[in-house]
Amino acid sequence: MVPDDEGGGLMRADLLSDAVEGLDEALAAVDGFDGALVDGLLRPRPAQAAGLAGLADAVAGSPLAGRVAEAAEKTAAGAAGEDHFVALAAARTALLGSVHDALAARVEEAVGRPRAAGADDAADAEGSVAGVEVEPAANLLVAARSWLCDLARAGWRGIDHELVAGAAPVVSAMLPEPGLRRLAALLDGFAAELAASCPGASLERVPVRRWADLWSRAVLLTLPGAVSAPALAEVTGRLLPLGVDVQEHATAVQAQVHAVFEPADGGAARLVRASVSAPKPDTVVGAGLWQLLRPRMSLLAAVSEGRAVELDAMPVTAEGDLVWDDARARSGEPAEVFTTARVALPTAVAAAVAPLDRHPVRIAVPVLVEGYGVADGEDGVAFDIAGRRLAVDVDRVPAAGPLTPEAIASSGACVGLLRWDAGEFLLQPLAVERTVRKKNVAVHAGAWAGGTTDKAGVRAEKAATDAVTVLRERAGKLLRK
């Protein structure tokens, strides 16, 4: 969708709507196992046993075949041990990893942007930071795995407050250990979701895929070495922001900046990300989120101002995640997002994906689309690209910026993240170009990240400031008491 005379080749939109061979079968096997977890694996019924057998059949041609077949048989008989649950979690993760790889290959073919040669080897090079091995406490991993296996036996319909509360002491013991904080955060959030849904027997709707995702990932992270910190390298050069993806939870918020990095040594440009997170009260929403994030990352100001950032020995993982340090960054020259997308993005090399992160939900590929028509109907907003429909995920556009569904619907160019959800590719807009009074005007989701003079943004900031001030006053009074 980027014309050749504007810096890149055409993106094959037709490939995004064509079926991917084997995809439905792999997802069906995952769904069968996920359904078995709903009622628990303590005394599986015939339908659950069929789901377990389907999972084993799906990996029959892999190195996991023997262990998973045994695990499925033992679990169907109600005699599964922890090793069997680990094998089942590994099989499920491997299947979703194969789905991720098939979809990623389709995206690479469609956009013509391959990963770096040897990226998979780099992704596997985990386990140390600056040569220091990270060895988490083995007993805590065993305790976490025991709790997760109890969950699997009870099933989502069988959870109660006593069972869910079993995670609390494990999480508390893990948090002081730097190498275990990733798993601790996952267990803490998972337990909070389960606690809010207790008792499971009264649930009208169970988030089957989500809870199975969290469970299987947590189980594998309890294996020795799985929670080791990734190896880091240092990069120097110019960072060209493409946009900001805001991910919000009731008690936390994260802003993830997607960008193109151009090395100072003239090497190939690459796609990178930089993230900043902060805890938040559930009353701080909209533009107020930026007040929590700004003090932690100068990059947000550069995004608002439309500037590049000069990096000096900034740490980066093999997956392309910058470990942001404000002391190693300084504001650079103006860098317009759509110019970056047209000139630098087509040749930027995608980073590796670590084995445990290979999941369809993790797909978020920056792309530029132009020359489309817009259809706004009962199915939501969609772009018509050479007769092919590409759904637009307007629900992911943050309220903390000026980008609106109306602006998207009147646009002629869009920089966004290509994602996959519910069986189809979706585009999450990060910025759009629209014509206003015969001039092209860019509207960015992260335009208010570093502050704004926009009237709507100023009003939203003031309201958020008042809310934060009140909360701080109340917190101060409580502390004094």
Coordinates of C-alpha atoms in Angstrom, one line a residue:
M1 CA 0.0 0.0 0.0
V2 CA 3.1 2.2 -0.2
P3 CA 3.6 3.2 -3.9
D4 CA 7.1 2.4 -5.3
D5 CA 7.7 6.1 -6.1
E6 CA 7.2 7.0 -2.5
G7 CA 9.9 4.8 -1.0
G8 CA 8.5 1.3 -0.8
G9 CA 6.8 -1.6 -2.6
L10 CA 3.1 -2.3 -2.5
M11 CA 1.8 -4.3 0.5
R12 CA -0.2 -7.3 -0.6
A13 CA -3.5 -6.7 1.1
D14 CA -5.0 -9.8 -0.5
L15 CA -2.6 -12.0 1.5
L16 CA -4.1 -10.7 4.7
S17 CA -7.5 -12.1 3.9
D18 CA -6.4 -15.4 2.3
A19 CA -6.7 -18.5 4.5
V20 CA -3.5 -19.8 6.2
E21 CA -3.1 -23.5 5.8
G22 CA -3.4 -25.5 9.1
L23 CA -4.4 -22.4 11.1
D24 CA -8.0 -23.5 11.9
E25 CA -6.9 -27.0 12.9
A26 CA -4.2 -25.7 15.3
L27 CA -6.7 -23.3 16.9
A28 CA -9.3 -26.0 17.2
A29 CA -6.9 -28.2 19.2
V30 CA -6.1 -25.3 21.5
D31 CA -9.8 -24.6 22.0
G32 CA -10.4 -28.2 22.9
F33 CA -7.8 -28.1 25.6
D34 CA -9.0 -24.7 26.8
G35 CA -12.5 -26.1 27.1
A36 CA -11.2 -29.0 29.3
L37 CA -9.8 -26.5 31.7
V38 CA -13.2 -24.8 32.3
D39 CA -14.6 -27.7 34.4
G40 CA -11.2 -28.8 35.7
L41 CA -8.9 -31.8 35.2
L42 CA -9.4 -33.6 38.5
R43 CA -12.1 -36.0 37.1
P44 CA -12.3 -35.3 33.4
R45 CA -15.5 -36.1 31.5
P46 CA -15.5 -37.7 28.0
A47 CA -15.7 -34.3 26.3
Q48 CA -12.6 -33.1 28.3
A49 CA -10.7 -36.3 27.5
A50 CA -11.4 -35.7 23.8
G51 CA -10.0 -32.2 24.1
L52 CA -6.8 -33.6 25.7
A53 CA -6.5 -36.2 23.0
G54 CA -6.9 -33.6 20.3
L55 CA -4.0 -31.6 21.8
A56 CA -1.8 -34.7 21.8
D57 CA -2.7 -35.5 18.2
A58 CA -1.9 -31.9 17.1
V59 CA 1.7 -32.3 18.3
A60 CA 2.1 -36.0 17.3
G61 CA 4.8 -35.1 14.8
S62 CA 6.9 -33.0 17.1
P63 CA 9.6 -33.8 19.8
L64 CA 6.8 -33.3 22.4
A65 CA 4.8 -36.2 21.0
G66 CA 5.6 -38.9 23.6
R67 CA 5.4 -36.7 26.7
V68 CA 2.2 -35.0 25.7
A69 CA 0.5 -38.3 24.7
E70 CA 1.4 -39.7 28.2
A71 CA 0.2 -36.5 29.8
A72 CA -3.1 -36.5 28.0
E73 CA -3.7 -40.2 28.9
K74 CA -2.8 -39.7 32.6
T75 CA -4.9 -36.5 32.8
A76 CA -7.9 -38.1 31.2
A77 CA -7.7 -40.8 33.8
G78 CA -7.6 -38.3 36.6
A79 CA -4.0 -39.2 37.6
A80 CA -2.0 -36.3 36.3
G81 CA 1.0 -35.0 38.2
E82 CA 2.8 -31.6 37.8
D83 CA 5.1 -32.9 35.0
H84 CA 2.0 -33.9 33.0
F85 CA 0.4 -30.4 33.4
V86 CA 3.7 -28.9 32.3
A87 CA 3.8 -31.0 29.2
L88 CA 0.2 -30.0 28.3
A89 CA 1.0 -26.3 28.8
A90 CA 4.1 -26.8 26.6
A91 CA 2.0 -28.4 23.8
R92 CA -0.6 -25.6 23.9
T93 CA 2.2 -23.0 23.8
A94 CA 3.9 -24.7 20.9
L95 CA 0.7 -24.8 18.9
L96 CA 0.0 -21.1 19.5
G97 CA 3.7 -20.5 18.6
S98 CA 3.1 -22.3 15.3
V99 CA 0.1 -20.1 14.7
H100 CA 2.1 -17.0 15.5
D101 CA 4.9 -18.1 13.1
A102 CA 2.5 -18.8 10.3
L103 CA 0.8 -15.4 10.7
A104 CA 4.1 -13.6 11.0
A105 CA 5.3 -15.3 7.8
R106 CA 2.1 -14.1 6.1
V107 CA 2.7 -10.6 7.3
E108 CA 6.3 -10.6 6.2
E109 CA 5.2 -11.8 2.8
A110 CA 2.5 -9.1 2.6
V111 CA 4.6 -6.2 3.7
G112 CA 8.0 -7.4 2.3
R113 CA 9.8 -6.8 5.5
P114 CA 11.7 -9.9 6.7
R115 CA 13.3 -10.4 10.1
A116 CA 17.0 -10.1 10.5
A117 CA 19.1 -13.1 9.6
G118 CA 19.9 -15.2 12.6
A119 CA 17.2 -13.4 14.7
D120 CA 15.9 -16.7 16.2
D121 CA 19.4 -17.5 17.5
A122 CA 19.5 -14.0 19.1
A123 CA 16.1 -14.5 20.7
D124 CA 17.3 -17.7 22.3
A125 CA 20.3 -16.0 23.8
E126 CA 18.8 -15.4 27.2
G127 CA 19.9 -15.9 30.7
S128 CA 22.3 -13.1 31.6
V129 CA 22.7 -9.4 31.9
A130 CA 26.2 -8.1 31.3
G131 CA 27.5 -11.7 31.9
V132 CA 25.8 -12.2 35.3
E133 CA 23.7 -15.3 35.6
V134 CA 20.3 -15.0 37.1
E135 CA 19.2 -18.0 39.2
P136 CA 15.7 -17.6 40.8
A137 CA 14.8 -19.4 44.0
A138 CA 13.8 -22.9 43.0
N139 CA 11.5 -23.5 45.9
L140 CA 9.4 -20.5 44.9
L141 CA 9.1 -21.8 41.4
V142 CA 7.9 -25.1 42.8
A143 CA 5.3 -23.4 45.0
A144 CA 4.0 -21.4 42.1
R145 CA 3.7 -24.5 39.9
S146 CA 1.9 -26.3 42.6
W147 CA -0.7 -23.6 42.9
L148 CA -1.2 -23.5 39.1
C149 CA -1.7 -27.2 39.0
D150 CA -4.3 -27.0 41.8
L151 CA -6.1 -24.4 39.6
A152 CA -6.1 -26.8 36.6
R153 CA -7.6 -29.6 38.7
A154 CA -10.3 -27.3 40.1
G155 CA -11.0 -25.6 36.7
W156 CA -12.4 -22.2 36.2
R157 CA -15.8 -23.3 37.4
G158 CA -14.3 -24.7 40.5
I159 CA -12.3 -21.7 41.8
D160 CA -13.1 -20.1 45.2
H161 CA -11.5 -17.5 47.3
E162 CA -9.5 -20.0 49.4
L163 CA -7.9 -21.6 46.3
V164 CA -7.1 -18.2 44.7
A165 CA -5.7 -16.8 47.9
G166 CA -3.0 -19.5 47.7
A167 CA -1.1 -17.3 45.3
A168 CA -0.7 -14.4 47.7
P169 CA 2.2 -15.8 49.8
V170 CA 4.0 -17.0 46.7
V171 CA 3.8 -13.6 45.0
S172 CA 4.9 -11.8 48.2
A173 CA 8.0 -14.1 48.5
M174 CA 8.8 -13.6 44.8
L175 CA 8.7 -9.8 44.6
P176 CA 12.0 -9.2 46.4
E177 CA 13.8 -11.5 43.8
P178 CA 14.6 -9.5 40.7
G179 CA 14.7 -12.6 38.5
L180 CA 11.2 -13.6 39.6
R181 CA 9.3 -10.3 39.3
R182 CA 8.1 -11.1 35.8
L183 CA 6.4 -14.3 37.0
A184 CA 5.2 -12.6 40.2
A185 CA 3.5 -9.8 38.2
L186 CA 1.8 -12.4 36.1
L187 CA 0.6 -14.5 39.0
D188 CA -0.6 -11.4 40.9
G189 CA -2.6 -10.1 38.0
F190 CA -4.0 -13.6 37.2
A191 CA -5.0 -14.2 40.8
A192 CA -6.7 -10.8 41.0
E193 CA -8.8 -11.6 37.9
L194 CA -9.8 -15.0 39.4
A195 CA -10.6 -13.4 42.8
A196 CA -12.9 -10.9 41.1
S197 CA -14.7 -13.8 39.5
C198 CA -15.2 -16.0 42.5
P199 CA -17.0 -18.3 43.0
G200 CA -16.4 -19.7 39.5
A201 CA -19.6 -21.8 39.6
S202 CA -21.7 -18.6 39.4
L203 CA -19.9 -17.1 36.4
E204 CA -22.2 -16.4 33.4
R205 CA -19.2 -16.2 31.0
V206 CA -15.7 -17.6 31.4
P207 CA -12.8 -15.9 29.6
V208 CA -11.7 -19.3 28.3
R209 CA -8.9 -18.3 26.0
R210 CA -7.5 -15.6 28.2
W211 CA -7.3 -17.6 31.4
A212 CA -5.8 -20.6 29.6
D213 CA -3.2 -18.2 28.1
L214 CA -2.3 -16.9 31.5
W215 CA -2.2 -20.3 33.0
S216 CA 0.0 -22.0 30.4
R217 CA 2.4 -19.0 30.3
A218 CA 2.7 -19.0 34.1
V219 CA 3.3 -22.8 34.2
L220 CA 6.2 -22.6 31.7
L221 CA 7.7 -19.6 33.5
T222 CA 8.0 -21.8 36.6
L223 CA 10.6 -23.9 34.8
P224 CA 14.2 -23.2 35.7
G225 CA 15.8 -20.7 33.3
A226 CA 12.5 -19.5 31.8
V227 CA 12.4 -16.3 33.8
S228 CA 16.0 -15.3 33.1
A229 CA 16.5 -11.7 32.0
P230 CA 17.4 -11.3 28.3
A231 CA 20.9 -10.5 27.2
L232 CA 21.4 -6.8 26.3
A233 CA 23.4 -5.0 23.7
E234 CA 24.0 -1.2 23.3
V235 CA 23.0 0.8 20.3
T236 CA 24.0 4.3 19.2
G237 CA 22.1 6.2 16.5
R238 CA 18.9 8.0 15.6
L239 CA 15.4 7.0 16.8
L240 CA 12.5 8.0 14.6
P241 CA 9.1 7.5 16.4
L242 CA 6.1 6.1 14.5
G243 CA 3.5 6.3 17.2
V244 CA 2.4 5.4 20.7
D245 CA 0.3 2.4 21.8
V246 CA -1.4 3.0 25.2
Q247 CA -2.4 0.0 27.2
E248 CA -4.5 0.7 30.2
H249 CA -5.7 -1.4 33.2
A250 CA -7.6 -0.3 36.2
T251 CA -4.5 -0.1 38.3
A252 CA -1.7 0.4 35.8
V253 CA -0.9 2.1 32.4
Q254 CA 1.8 1.5 29.8
A255 CA 2.8 3.6 26.8
Q256 CA 4.8 1.7 24.2
V257 CA 6.5 3.8 21.5
H258 CA 7.1 2.1 18.2
A259 CA 10.0 3.5 16.2
V260 CA 12.6 3.0 13.5
F261 CA 16.2 3.0 14.7
E262 CA 19.0 4.0 12.3
P263 CA 22.4 3.0 13.6
A264 CA 25.2 5.6 13.6
D265 CA 27.5 3.1 11.9
G266 CA 25.3 3.0 8.8
G267 CA 24.0 -0.5 9.5
A268 CA 20.5 -1.6 8.5
A269 CA 17.6 0.3 10.1
R270 CA 15.5 -1.8 12.5
L271 CA 12.2 -1.7 14.2
V272 CA 12.3 -1.2 18.0
R273 CA 10.0 -0.4 20.9
A274 CA 10.4 1.6 24.1
S275 CA 8.0 1.2 26.9
V276 CA 7.2 3.1 30.1
S277 CA 4.7 1.9 32.8
A278 CA 3.2 3.4 36.0
P279 CA 0.7 2.3 38.6
K280 CA -2.4 4.4 38.7
P281 CA -5.7 4.8 40.6
D282 CA -8.8 3.7 38.6
T283 CA -10.1 7.3 38.6
V284 CA -7.2 8.6 36.5
V285 CA -8.2 8.1 32.9
G286 CA -7.9 9.9 29.5
A287 CA -5.3 12.6 29.3
G288 CA -4.5 12.2 33.0
L289 CA -2.5 9.1 32.1
W290 CA 0.3 11.2 30.6
Q291 CA 0.9 13.0 33.9
L292 CA 1.8 9.6 35.4
L293 CA 4.1 8.6 32.5
R294 CA 5.9 11.8 31.5
P295 CA 8.3 12.0 34.4
R296 CA 9.7 8.6 33.5
M297 CA 10.5 8.9 29.8
S298 CA 11.7 11.9 27.8
L299 CA 10.8 10.1 24.6
L300 CA 7.2 11.0 25.1
A301 CA 8.0 14.7 24.7
A302 CA 9.8 14.0 21.5
V303 CA 6.8 12.1 20.2
S304 CA 4.5 15.1 20.9
E305 CA 7.0 17.5 19.3
G306 CA 7.6 15.4 16.2
R307 CA 11.3 15.0 16.8
A308 CA 13.9 12.3 16.4
V309 CA 15.9 11.2 19.5
E310 CA 19.7 10.7 19.4
L311 CA 20.7 7.6 21.4
D312 CA 24.1 6.9 22.9
A313 CA 24.8 3.4 24.1
M314 CA 21.1 2.7 24.8
P315 CA 20.5 -0.9 26.0
V316 CA 18.3 -3.0 23.7
T317 CA 17.2 -6.7 23.8
A318 CA 17.3 -9.1 20.9
E319 CA 13.6 -8.6 20.6
G320 CA 14.0 -4.9 19.8
D321 CA 12.9 -3.5 23.2
L322 CA 14.9 -0.5 24.3
V323 CA 15.7 -0.5 28.1
W324 CA 15.1 3.2 28.3
D325 CA 17.5 5.5 30.1
D326 CA 16.9 9.3 29.8
A327 CA 20.6 9.9 30.4
R328 CA 21.5 8.2 27.1
A329 CA 19.0 10.1 25.0
R330 CA 18.7 13.6 23.7
S331 CA 16.2 15.4 21.6
G332 CA 17.1 15.6 17.9
E333 CA 15.9 17.2 14.7
P334 CA 12.3 17.4 13.6
A335 CA 11.1 14.0 12.2
E336 CA 7.6 13.8 10.7
V337 CA 5.9 10.5 11.3
F338 CA 4.5 10.0 7.7
T339 CA 7.9 10.9 6.2
T340 CA 9.5 8.3 8.4
A341 CA 6.8 5.7 7.4
R342 CA 7.3 6.4 3.7
V343 CA 11.1 6.6 3.6
A344 CA 12.5 4.5 6.5
L345 CA 9.8 2.0 7.5
P346 CA 9.8 -0.1 4.3
T347 CA 13.4 -1.1 4.7
A348 CA 13.5 -1.5 8.5
V349 CA 14.3 -5.0 9.7
A350 CA 11.9 -6.6 12.2
A351 CA 13.3 -8.0 15.4
A352 CA 13.3 -11.5 16.7
V353 CA 10.6 -13.0 18.9
A354 CA 11.5 -15.1 21.9
P355 CA 10.1 -18.6 22.0
L356 CA 7.7 -18.0 24.9
D357 CA 6.5 -14.8 23.3
R358 CA 5.3 -16.5 20.1
H359 CA 1.6 -16.0 20.5
P360 CA -0.9 -14.4 17.9
V361 CA -1.8 -11.7 20.4
R362 CA 1.8 -10.4 20.3
I363 CA 1.7 -9.6 16.6
A364 CA 1.9 -5.8 16.2
V365 CA 3.6 -4.8 13.0
P366 CA 4.0 -1.1 12.1
V367 CA 2.7 -0.4 8.6
L368 CA 1.7 2.5 6.4
V369 CA -1.5 2.3 4.3
E370 CA -2.6 4.9 1.7
G371 CA -5.0 5.3 -1.1
Y372 CA -7.8 3.4 0.6
G373 CA -11.5 3.9 0.8
V374 CA -13.3 4.0 4.2
A375 CA -16.4 1.9 5.0
D376 CA -18.2 2.7 8.3
G377 CA -21.0 0.3 8.9
E378 CA -22.5 -2.1 11.5
D379 CA -19.3 -4.1 11.5
G380 CA -17.3 -1.0 12.4
V381 CA -14.8 1.0 10.5
A382 CA -12.8 -0.8 7.7
F383 CA -10.4 0.3 5.0
D384 CA -11.1 -0.8 1.4
I385 CA -7.7 -1.5 -0.2
A386 CA -7.8 -2.6 -3.8
G387 CA -11.2 -4.3 -3.2
R388 CA -10.0 -6.0 0.0
R389 CA -11.4 -5.2 3.4
L390 CA -9.1 -4.5 6.3
A391 CA -10.9 -4.0 9.6
V392 CA -9.8 -1.0 11.7
D393 CA -9.7 -1.5 15.5
V394 CA -10.9 1.9 16.7
D395 CA -11.5 0.5 20.2
R396 CA -7.7 0.4 20.7
V397 CA -7.3 4.1 20.0
P398 CA -6.6 5.7 23.3
A399 CA -8.9 8.4 24.7
A400 CA -5.7 10.2 25.9
G401 CA -5.2 11.8 22.5
P402 CA -6.9 13.7 19.7
L403 CA -7.2 10.7 17.3
T404 CA -10.9 9.8 17.0
P405 CA -13.0 7.4 14.9
E406 CA -14.2 10.4 13.0
A407 CA -10.7 11.5 12.1
I408 CA -9.9 7.9 11.0
A409 CA -13.0 7.7 8.9
S410 CA -12.0 10.9 7.0
S411 CA -8.4 10.0 6.5
G412 CA -6.4 9.2 3.4
A413 CA -3.3 7.7 5.0
C414 CA -2.7 5.8 8.2
V415 CA 0.3 4.6 10.2
G416 CA -0.8 1.8 12.4
L417 CA -0.1 -1.6 13.9
L418 CA -1.2 -4.7 12.0
R419 CA -2.6 -7.1 14.5
W420 CA -4.5 -10.4 14.4
D421 CA -7.6 -11.1 16.5
A422 CA -10.7 -13.3 16.4
G423 CA -9.7 -14.9 13.1
E424 CA -8.7 -11.8 11.1
F425 CA -6.1 -9.2 10.6
L426 CA -6.9 -5.8 12.1
L427 CA -5.3 -2.4 11.8
Q428 CA -4.8 -0.3 15.0
P429 CA -4.3 3.3 13.9
L430 CA -1.4 5.3 15.5
A431 CA -1.7 8.3 13.3
V432 CA -3.7 9.4 10.3
E433 CA -3.4 12.1 7.6
R434 CA -6.6 13.9 6.5
T435 CA -7.3 16.8 4.3
V436 CA -8.5 20.0 6.1
R437 CA -9.0 23.1 3.9
K438 CA -7.0 21.6 1.1
K439 CA -4.1 20.8 3.4
N440 CA -2.8 17.5 4.7
V441 CA -3.1 17.5 8.5
A442 CA -1.7 14.7 10.6
V443 CA -3.5 13.5 13.8
H444 CA -1.6 11.4 16.2
A445 CA -2.8 9.1 19.0
G446 CA 0.2 10.2 21.2
A447 CA 0.0 13.9 20.3
W448 CA -0.7 14.9 24.0
A449 CA 2.0 12.6 25.4
G450 CA 4.5 15.4 26.3
G451 CA 1.9 18.2 26.8
T452 CA -0.3 20.1 24.4
T453 CA -1.7 23.5 23.5
D454 CA -4.7 21.9 21.8
K455 CA -7.9 23.2 23.4
A456 CA -9.4 19.8 23.9
G457 CA -6.1 18.5 25.3
V458 CA -5.8 21.4 27.7
R459 CA -9.3 20.9 29.1
A460 CA -8.6 17.2 29.5
E461 CA -5.3 17.9 31.2
K462 CA -7.0 20.4 33.7
A463 CA -9.7 17.9 34.6
A464 CA -7.1 15.2 35.1
T465 CA -4.9 17.5 37.2
D466 CA -7.8 18.3 39.5
A467 CA -8.5 14.7 40.0
V468 CA -4.8 13.8 40.7
T469 CA -4.6 16.8 43.2
V470 CA -7.7 15.6 45.1
L471 CA -6.3 12.1 45.3
R472 CA -2.9 13.3 46.6
E473 CA -4.6 15.4 49.2
R474 CA -6.6 12.5 50.4
A475 CA -3.6 10.2 50.4
G476 CA -1.7 12.8 52.5
K477 CA -4.5 13.0 55.1
L478 CA -4.5 9.2 55.4
L479 CA -0.8 9.1 55.9
R480 CA -0.9 11.8 58.5
K481 CA -3.5 9.9 60.4

